[in-house]
Short mmCIF file of C-alpha atoms and ligand atoms in Angstrom, two decimals:
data_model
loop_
_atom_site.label_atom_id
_atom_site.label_comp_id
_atom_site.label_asym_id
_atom_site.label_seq_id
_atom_site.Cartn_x
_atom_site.Cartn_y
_atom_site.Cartn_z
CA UNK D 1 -106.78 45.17 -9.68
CA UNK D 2 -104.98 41.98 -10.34
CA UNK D 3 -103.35 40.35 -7.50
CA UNK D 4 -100.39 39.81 -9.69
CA UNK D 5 -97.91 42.24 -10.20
CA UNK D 6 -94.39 42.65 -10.54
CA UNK D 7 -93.31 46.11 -8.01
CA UNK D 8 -89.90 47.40 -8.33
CA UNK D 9 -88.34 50.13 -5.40
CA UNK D 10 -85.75 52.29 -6.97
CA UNK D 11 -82.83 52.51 -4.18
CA UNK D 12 -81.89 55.90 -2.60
CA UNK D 13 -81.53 57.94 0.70
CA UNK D 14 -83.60 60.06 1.87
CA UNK D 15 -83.12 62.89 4.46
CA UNK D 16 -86.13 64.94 5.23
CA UNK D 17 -86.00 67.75 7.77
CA UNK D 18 -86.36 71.55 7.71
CA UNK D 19 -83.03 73.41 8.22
CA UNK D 20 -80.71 70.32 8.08
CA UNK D 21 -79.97 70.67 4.07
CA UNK D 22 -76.04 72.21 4.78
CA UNK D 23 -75.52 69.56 8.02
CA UNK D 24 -76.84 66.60 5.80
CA UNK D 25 -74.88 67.64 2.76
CA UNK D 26 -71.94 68.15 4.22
CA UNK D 27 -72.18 64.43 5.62
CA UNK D 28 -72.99 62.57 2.52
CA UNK D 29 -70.44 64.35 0.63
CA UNK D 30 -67.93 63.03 3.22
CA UNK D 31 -69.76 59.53 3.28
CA UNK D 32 -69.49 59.10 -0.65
CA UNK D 33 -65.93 59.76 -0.24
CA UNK D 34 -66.44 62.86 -2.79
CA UNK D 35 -63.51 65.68 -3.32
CA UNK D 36 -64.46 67.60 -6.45
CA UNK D 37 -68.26 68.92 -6.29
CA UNK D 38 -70.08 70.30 -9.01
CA UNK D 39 -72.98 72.46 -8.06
CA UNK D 40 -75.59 72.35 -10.48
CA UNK D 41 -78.41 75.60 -9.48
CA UNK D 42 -79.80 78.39 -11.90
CA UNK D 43 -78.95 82.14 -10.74
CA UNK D 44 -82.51 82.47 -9.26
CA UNK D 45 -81.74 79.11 -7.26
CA UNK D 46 -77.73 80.46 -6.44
CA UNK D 47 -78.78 82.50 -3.25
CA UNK D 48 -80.44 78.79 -1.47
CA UNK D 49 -77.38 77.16 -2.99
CA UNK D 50 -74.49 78.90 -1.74
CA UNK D 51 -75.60 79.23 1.45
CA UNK D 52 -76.03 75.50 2.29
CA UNK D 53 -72.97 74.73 0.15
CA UNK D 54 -70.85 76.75 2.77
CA UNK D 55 -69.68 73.71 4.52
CA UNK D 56 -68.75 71.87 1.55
CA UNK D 57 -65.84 72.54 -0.74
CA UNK D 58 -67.45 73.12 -4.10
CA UNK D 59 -65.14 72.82 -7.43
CA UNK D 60 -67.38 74.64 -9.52
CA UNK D 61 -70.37 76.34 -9.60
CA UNK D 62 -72.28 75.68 -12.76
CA UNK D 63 -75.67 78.02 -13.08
CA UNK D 64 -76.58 77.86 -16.98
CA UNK D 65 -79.54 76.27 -16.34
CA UNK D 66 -82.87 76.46 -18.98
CA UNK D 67 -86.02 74.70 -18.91
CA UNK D 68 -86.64 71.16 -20.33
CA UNK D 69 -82.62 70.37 -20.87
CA UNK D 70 -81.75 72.26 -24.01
CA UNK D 71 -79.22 69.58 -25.39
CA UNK D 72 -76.40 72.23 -25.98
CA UNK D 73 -77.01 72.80 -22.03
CA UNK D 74 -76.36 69.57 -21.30
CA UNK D 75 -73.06 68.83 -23.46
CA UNK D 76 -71.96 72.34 -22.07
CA UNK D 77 -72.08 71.05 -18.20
CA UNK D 78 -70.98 67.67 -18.61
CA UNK D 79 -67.71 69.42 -20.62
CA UNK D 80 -67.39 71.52 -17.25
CA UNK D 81 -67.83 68.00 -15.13
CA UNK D 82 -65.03 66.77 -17.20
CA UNK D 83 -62.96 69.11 -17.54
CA UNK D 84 -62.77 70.04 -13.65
CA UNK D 85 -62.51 66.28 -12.79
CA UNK D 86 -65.72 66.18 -10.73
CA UNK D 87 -66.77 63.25 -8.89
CA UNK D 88 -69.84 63.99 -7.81
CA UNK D 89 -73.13 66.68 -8.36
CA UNK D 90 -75.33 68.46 -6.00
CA UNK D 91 -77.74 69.61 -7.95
CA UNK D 92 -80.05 72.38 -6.00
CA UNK D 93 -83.47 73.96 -7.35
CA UNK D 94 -86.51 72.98 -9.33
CA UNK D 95 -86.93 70.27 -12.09
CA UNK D 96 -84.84 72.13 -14.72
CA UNK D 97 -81.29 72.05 -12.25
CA UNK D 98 -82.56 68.19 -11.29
CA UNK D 99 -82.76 67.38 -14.84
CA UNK D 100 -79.44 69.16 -15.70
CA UNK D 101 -77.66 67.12 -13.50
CA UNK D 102 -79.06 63.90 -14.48
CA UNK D 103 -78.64 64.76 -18.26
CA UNK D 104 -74.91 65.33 -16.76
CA UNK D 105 -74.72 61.62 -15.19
CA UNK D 106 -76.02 59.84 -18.20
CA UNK D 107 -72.39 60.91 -20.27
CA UNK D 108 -70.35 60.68 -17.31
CA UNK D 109 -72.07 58.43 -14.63
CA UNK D 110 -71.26 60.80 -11.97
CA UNK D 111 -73.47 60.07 -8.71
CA UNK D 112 -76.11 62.91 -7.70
CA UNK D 113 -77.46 64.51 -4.60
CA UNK D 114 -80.53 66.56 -5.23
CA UNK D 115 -81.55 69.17 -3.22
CA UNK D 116 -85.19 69.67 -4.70
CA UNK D 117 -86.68 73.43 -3.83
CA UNK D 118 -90.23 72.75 -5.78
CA UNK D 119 -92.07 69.83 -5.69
CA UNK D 120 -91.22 68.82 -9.47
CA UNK D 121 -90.30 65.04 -7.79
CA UNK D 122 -87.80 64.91 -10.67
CA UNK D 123 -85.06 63.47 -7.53
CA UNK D 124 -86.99 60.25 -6.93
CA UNK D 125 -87.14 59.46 -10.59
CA UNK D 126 -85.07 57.50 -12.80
CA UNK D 127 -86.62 59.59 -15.56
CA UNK D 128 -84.46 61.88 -17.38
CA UNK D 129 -85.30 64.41 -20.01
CA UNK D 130 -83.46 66.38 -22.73
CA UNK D 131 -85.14 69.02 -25.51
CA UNK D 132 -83.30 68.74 -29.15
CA UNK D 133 -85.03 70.68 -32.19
CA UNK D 134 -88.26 71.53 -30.10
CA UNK D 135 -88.46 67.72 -29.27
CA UNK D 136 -88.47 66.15 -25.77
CA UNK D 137 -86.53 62.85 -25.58
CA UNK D 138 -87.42 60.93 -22.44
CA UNK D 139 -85.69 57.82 -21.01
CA UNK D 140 -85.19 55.53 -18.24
CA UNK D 141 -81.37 54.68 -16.48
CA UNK D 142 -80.41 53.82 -13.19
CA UNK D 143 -77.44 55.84 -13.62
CA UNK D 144 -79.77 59.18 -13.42
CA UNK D 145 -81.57 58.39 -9.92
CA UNK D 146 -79.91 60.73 -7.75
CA UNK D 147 -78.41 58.64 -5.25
CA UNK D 148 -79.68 60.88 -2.50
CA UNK D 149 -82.29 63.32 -1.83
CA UNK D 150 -82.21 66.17 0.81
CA UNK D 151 -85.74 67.47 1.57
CA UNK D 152 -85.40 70.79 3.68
CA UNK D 153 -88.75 72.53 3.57
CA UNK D 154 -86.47 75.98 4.63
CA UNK D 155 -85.08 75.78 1.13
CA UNK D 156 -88.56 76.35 -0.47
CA UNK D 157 -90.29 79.38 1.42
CA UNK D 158 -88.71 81.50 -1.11
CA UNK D 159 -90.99 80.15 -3.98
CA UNK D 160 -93.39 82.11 -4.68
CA UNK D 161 -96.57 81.25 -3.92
CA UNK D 162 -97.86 80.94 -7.38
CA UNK D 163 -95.09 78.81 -8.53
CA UNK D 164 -95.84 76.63 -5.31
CA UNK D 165 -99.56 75.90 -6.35
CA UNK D 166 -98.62 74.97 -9.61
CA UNK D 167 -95.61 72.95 -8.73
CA UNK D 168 -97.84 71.13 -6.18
CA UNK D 169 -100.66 70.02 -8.40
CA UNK D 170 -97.50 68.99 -10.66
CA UNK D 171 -97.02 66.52 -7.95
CA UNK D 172 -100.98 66.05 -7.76
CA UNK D 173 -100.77 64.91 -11.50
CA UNK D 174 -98.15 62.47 -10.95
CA UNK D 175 -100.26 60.52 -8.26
CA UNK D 176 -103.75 61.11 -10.54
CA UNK D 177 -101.82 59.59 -13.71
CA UNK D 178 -100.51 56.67 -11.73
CA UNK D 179 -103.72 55.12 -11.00
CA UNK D 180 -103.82 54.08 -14.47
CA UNK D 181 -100.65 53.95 -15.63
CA UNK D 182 -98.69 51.13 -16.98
CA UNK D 183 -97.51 49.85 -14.75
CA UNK D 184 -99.57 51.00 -11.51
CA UNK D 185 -100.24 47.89 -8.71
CA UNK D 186 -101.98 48.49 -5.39
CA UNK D 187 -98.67 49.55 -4.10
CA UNK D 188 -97.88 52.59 -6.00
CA UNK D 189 -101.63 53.09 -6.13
CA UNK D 190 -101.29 53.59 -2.38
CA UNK D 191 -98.78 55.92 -2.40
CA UNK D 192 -100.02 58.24 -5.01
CA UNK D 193 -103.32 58.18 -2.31
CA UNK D 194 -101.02 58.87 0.87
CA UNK D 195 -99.52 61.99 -1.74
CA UNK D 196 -102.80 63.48 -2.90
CA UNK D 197 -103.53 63.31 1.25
CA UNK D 198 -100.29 65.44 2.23
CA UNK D 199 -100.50 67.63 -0.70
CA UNK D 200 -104.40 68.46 -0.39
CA UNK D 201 -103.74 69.33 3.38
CA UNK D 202 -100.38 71.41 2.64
CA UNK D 203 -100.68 73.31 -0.56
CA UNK D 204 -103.81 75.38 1.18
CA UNK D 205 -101.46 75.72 4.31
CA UNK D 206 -98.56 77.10 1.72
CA UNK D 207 -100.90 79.73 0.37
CA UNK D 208 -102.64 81.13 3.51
CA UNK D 209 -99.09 80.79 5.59
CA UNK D 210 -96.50 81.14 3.03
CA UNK D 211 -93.73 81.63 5.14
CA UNK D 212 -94.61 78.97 7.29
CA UNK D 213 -93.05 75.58 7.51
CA UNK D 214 -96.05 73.20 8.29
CA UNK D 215 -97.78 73.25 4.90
CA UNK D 216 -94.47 73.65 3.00
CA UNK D 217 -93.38 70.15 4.45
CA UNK D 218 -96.76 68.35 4.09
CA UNK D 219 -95.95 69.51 0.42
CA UNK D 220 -92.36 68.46 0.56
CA UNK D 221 -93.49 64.59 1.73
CA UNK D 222 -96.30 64.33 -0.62
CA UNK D 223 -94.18 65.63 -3.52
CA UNK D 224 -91.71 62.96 -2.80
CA UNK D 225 -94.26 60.12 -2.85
CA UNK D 226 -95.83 61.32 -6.00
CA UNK D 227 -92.42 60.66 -7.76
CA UNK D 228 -92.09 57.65 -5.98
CA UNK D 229 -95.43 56.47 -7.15
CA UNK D 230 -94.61 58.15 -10.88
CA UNK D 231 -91.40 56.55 -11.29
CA UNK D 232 -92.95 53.19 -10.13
CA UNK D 233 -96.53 53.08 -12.56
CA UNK D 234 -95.10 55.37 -15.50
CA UNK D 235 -96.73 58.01 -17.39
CA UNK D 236 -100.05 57.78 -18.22
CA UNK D 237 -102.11 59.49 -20.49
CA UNK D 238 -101.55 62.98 -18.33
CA UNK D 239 -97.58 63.23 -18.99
CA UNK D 240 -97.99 62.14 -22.46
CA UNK D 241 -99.92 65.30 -23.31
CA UNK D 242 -97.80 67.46 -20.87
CA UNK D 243 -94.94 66.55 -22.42
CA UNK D 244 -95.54 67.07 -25.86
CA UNK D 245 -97.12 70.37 -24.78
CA UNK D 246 -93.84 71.63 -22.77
CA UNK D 247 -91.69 69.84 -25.24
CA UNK D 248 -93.04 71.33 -28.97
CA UNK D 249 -94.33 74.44 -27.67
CA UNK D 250 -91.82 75.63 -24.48
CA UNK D 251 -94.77 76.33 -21.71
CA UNK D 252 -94.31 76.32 -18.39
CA UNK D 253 -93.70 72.79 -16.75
CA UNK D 254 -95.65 72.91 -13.64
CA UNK D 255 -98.66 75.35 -14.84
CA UNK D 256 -99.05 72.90 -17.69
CA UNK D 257 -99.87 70.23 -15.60
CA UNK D 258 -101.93 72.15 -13.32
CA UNK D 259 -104.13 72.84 -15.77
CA UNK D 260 -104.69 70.01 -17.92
CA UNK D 261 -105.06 67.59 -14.58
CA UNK D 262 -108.90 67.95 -14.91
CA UNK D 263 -109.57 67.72 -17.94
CA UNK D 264 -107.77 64.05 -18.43
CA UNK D 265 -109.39 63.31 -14.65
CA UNK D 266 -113.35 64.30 -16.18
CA UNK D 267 -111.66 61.74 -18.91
CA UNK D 268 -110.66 59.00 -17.72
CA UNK D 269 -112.11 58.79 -14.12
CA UNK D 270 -115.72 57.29 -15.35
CA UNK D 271 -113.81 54.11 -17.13
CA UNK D 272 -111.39 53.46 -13.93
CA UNK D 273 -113.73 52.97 -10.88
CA UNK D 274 -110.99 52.01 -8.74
CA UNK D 275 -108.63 54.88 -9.69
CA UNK D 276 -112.06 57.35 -9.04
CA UNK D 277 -112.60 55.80 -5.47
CA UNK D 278 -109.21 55.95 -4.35
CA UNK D 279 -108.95 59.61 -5.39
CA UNK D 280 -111.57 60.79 -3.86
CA UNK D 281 -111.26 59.00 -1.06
CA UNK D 282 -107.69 60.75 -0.82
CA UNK D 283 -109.28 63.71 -0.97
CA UNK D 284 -111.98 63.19 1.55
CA UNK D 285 -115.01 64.31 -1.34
CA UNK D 286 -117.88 62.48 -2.92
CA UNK D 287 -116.07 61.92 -6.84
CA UNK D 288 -112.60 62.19 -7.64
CA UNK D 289 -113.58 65.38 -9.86
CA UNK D 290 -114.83 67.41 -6.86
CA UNK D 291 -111.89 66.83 -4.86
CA UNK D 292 -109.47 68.36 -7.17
CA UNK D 293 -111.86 71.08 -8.64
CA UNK D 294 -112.65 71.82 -4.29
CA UNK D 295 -108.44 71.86 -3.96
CA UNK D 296 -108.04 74.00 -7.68
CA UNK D 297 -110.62 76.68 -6.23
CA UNK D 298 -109.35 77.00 -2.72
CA UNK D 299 -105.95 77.13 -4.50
CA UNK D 300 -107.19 79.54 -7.15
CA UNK D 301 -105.14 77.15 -9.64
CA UNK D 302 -103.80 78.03 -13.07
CA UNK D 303 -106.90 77.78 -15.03
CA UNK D 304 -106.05 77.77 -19.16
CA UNK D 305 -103.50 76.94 -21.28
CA UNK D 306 -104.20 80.70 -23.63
CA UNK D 307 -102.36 81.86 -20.34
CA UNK D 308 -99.30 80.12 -20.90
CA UNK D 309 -98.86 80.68 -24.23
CA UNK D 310 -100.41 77.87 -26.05
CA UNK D 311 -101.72 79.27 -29.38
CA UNK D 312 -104.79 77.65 -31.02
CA UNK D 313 -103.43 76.78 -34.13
CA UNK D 314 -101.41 74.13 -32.86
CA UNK D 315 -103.97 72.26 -31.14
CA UNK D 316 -104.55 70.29 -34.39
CA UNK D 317 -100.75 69.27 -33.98
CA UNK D 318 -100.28 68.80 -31.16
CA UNK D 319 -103.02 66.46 -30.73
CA UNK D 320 -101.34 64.35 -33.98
CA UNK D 321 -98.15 64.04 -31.14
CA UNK D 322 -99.94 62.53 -28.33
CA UNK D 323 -102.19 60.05 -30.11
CA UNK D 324 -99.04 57.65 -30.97
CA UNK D 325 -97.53 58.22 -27.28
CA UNK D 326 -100.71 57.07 -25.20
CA UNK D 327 -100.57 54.32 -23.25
CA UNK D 328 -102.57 50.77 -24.24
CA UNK D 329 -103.19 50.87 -20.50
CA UNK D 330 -105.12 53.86 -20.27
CA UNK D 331 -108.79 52.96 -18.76
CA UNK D 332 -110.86 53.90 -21.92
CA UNK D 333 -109.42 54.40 -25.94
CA UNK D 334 -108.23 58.01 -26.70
CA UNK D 335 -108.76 59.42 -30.74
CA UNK D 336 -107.19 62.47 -32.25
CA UNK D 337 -110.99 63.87 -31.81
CA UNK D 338 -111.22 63.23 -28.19
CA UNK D 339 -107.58 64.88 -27.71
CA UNK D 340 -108.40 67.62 -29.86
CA UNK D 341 -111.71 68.16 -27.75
CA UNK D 342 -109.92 68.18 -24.39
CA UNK D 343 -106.91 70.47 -25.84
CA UNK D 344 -109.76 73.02 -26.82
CA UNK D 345 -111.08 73.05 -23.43
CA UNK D 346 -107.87 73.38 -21.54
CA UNK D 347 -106.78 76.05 -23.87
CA UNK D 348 -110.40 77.81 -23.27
CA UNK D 349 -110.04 77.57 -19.30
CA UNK D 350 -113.74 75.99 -19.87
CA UNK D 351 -115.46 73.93 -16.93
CA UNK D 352 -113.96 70.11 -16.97
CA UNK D 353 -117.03 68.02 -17.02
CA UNK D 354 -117.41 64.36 -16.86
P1 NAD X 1 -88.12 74.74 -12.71
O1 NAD X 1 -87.05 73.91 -12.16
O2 NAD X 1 -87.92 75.29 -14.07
O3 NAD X 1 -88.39 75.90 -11.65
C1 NAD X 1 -89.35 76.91 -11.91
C2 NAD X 1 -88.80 78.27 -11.49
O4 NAD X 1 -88.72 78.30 -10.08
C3 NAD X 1 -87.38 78.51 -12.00
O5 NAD X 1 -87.28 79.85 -12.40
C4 NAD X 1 -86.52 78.27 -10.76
O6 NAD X 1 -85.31 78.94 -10.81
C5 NAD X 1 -87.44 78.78 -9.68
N1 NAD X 1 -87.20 78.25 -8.34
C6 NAD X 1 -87.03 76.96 -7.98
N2 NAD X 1 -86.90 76.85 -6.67
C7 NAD X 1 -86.99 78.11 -6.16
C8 NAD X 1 -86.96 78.64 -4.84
N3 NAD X 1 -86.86 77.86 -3.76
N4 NAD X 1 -87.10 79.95 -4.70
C9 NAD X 1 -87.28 80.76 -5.79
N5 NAD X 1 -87.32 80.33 -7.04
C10 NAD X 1 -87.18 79.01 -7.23
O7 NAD X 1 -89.54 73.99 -12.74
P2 NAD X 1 -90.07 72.65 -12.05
O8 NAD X 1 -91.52 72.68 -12.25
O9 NAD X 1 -89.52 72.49 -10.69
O10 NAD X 1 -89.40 71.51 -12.94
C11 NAD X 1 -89.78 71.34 -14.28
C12 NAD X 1 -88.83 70.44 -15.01
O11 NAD X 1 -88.64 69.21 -14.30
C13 NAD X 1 -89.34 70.04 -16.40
O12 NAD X 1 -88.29 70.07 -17.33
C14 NAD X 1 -89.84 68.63 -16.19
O13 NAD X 1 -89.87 67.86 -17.35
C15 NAD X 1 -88.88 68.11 -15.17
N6 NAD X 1 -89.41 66.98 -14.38
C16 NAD X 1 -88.80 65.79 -14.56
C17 NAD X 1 -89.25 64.69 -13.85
C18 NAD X 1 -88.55 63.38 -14.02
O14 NAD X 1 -88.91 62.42 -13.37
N7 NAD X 1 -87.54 63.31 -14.86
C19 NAD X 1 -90.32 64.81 -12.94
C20 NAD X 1 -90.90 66.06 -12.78
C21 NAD X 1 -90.44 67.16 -13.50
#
């Protein structure tokens, strides 16, 4: 790694602490000086909303919430924002309420406070996301970093296990991609490591104790850093696929990721030595490979995209997509061969291999 680098730290607060979500709330609405709240939470994420929204007066309660920002979603809640004079959101849930809200503030530049209840990392972003004609449009603005985030572990026991495994190695692929992403630099190298650390010691914690706190925060933290780290170094070859994947063909955000993680690590890891040692020193295993196939078993991951209804026909396609989208900074060249190659695997569920 160079010594030269140019690192920048996206500003935001951040509260972390299990059953503190309604206390700490309530004071940052008061210390942003905000009177008309818009909630922003689907109807499976209402329940955790309203109750720590109880000390808070809320304006409206907005819960049309889809996956991957449908655009007509997004016009629909900023016309709410507007039209009940809102002044700030408090967006509560997974990635899909996060990104609502920030495809809200980039019309109106209303501030945010996310209340994240997966470990997506969408609140520590300044990415935001919006689907039009089964196309996702990503882009970068200031105005879309939530200006805090409240990380109350309480908030998440009600995710189902499944859904917690996936989300976490969602987070997992955001510190994997970073080591050789754009713009990675030993500082966001370091902590995507400190992530992969927290969430290879909680997500096993989360599955054998799912009602438990201890693993579900170790989660919480390393989700958090894996944005950090993501938002810092960019997306990498990883997200490019991921996203045309969710984007053209509507699967499932986090289980996408979980399952295409190894097949871009078995890629890429023998043409970035550094990226390979820090990830497997982060996991505490002999190659970066056996660390996250070791985590994946114990974990009994989401193993094939066939599952999540990827159909074989469009592998050819979708492979066209990526190719224009990687980065020139990924650690060895990519063709519409190799993509095609890996897409067949994860589709098949077969055995990543080096
Ligand atoms: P999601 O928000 O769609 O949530 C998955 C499911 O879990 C939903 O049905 C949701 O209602 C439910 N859920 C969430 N929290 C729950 C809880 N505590 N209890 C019970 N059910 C709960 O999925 P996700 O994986 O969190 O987010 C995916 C979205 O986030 C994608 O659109 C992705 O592109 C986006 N994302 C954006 C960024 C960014 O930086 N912009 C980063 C990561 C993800």
């Amino acid at each position: 790694m160079s010594p030269v680098f140019d690192h920048i730290t996206l500003p935001q607060r951040v509260l972390f602490g299990s059953g503190r979500a309604a206390k700490s709330l309530a004071a940052e609405v008061v210390r942003l000086d905000a009177h008309r709240v818009m909630t922003i939470a689907s109807q499976r994420e209402a329940p955790v909303a309203d109750a720590i929204t109880k000390p808070v007066h809320v304006a409206v309660r907005h819960h049309d919430v889809a996956p991957h920002v449908p655009i007509a979603k997004a016009e629909k809640a900023s016309a709410v924002a507007r039209e009940h004079r809102i002044d700030l959101l408090v967006c509560i849930g997974g990635g899909s309420s996060t990104g609502l809200a920030k495809a809200v503030a980039l019309t109106t530049g209303l501030p945010i406070i996310a209340i994240p209840t997966t470990y997506a990392g969408s609140e520590a972003t300044n990415v935001w996301g919006i689907t039009e004609s089964g196309r996702k449009t990503t882009g970068v603005d200031d105005k879309v970093m939530p200006v805090t985030v409240i990380y109350d572990a309480d908030l998440t026991v009600s995710l189902p296990v499944e859904l917690s495994i996936a989300s976490g190695l969602n987070a997992i692929a955001h510190c994997i991609d970073a080591m050789w992403a754009p713009r990675a630099d030993p500082i966001n190298r370091t902590l995507a490591a400190e992530a992969i650390r927290a969430l290879a010691a909680g997500l096993p914690a989360v599955k054998h104790d799912p009602h438990g706190l201890a693993g579900r925060e170790q989660a919480l933290y390393g989700a958090y850093l894996s944005a950090v780290a993501f938002a810092s170094a960019g997306s990498g070859l990883h997200h490019k696929i991921c996203h045309v994947l969710g984007g053209a063909y509507d699967l499932p955000h986090a289980q996408t990721h979980a399952v295409v993680l190894p097949y871009v690590l078995a890629f890429n890891a023998p043409a970035a030595p550094e990226a390979e040692s820090r990830i497997a020193a982060a996991f505490g295993t002999d190659t970066a490979l056996a660390g996250l196939d070791a985590l994946r078993t114990a974990l009994d991951a989401p193993r094939a995209l066939k599952d999540y209804g990827l159909a074989e026909q469009n592998i050819a396609e979708a492979a066209g997509l990526i190719l224009p989208a990687i980065p020139a900074s990924n650690p060895r060249p990519v063709t519409t061969a190799d993509l095609e190659e890996l897409l067949h695997a994860a589709y098949a569920g077969s055995t990543a291999a080096r």
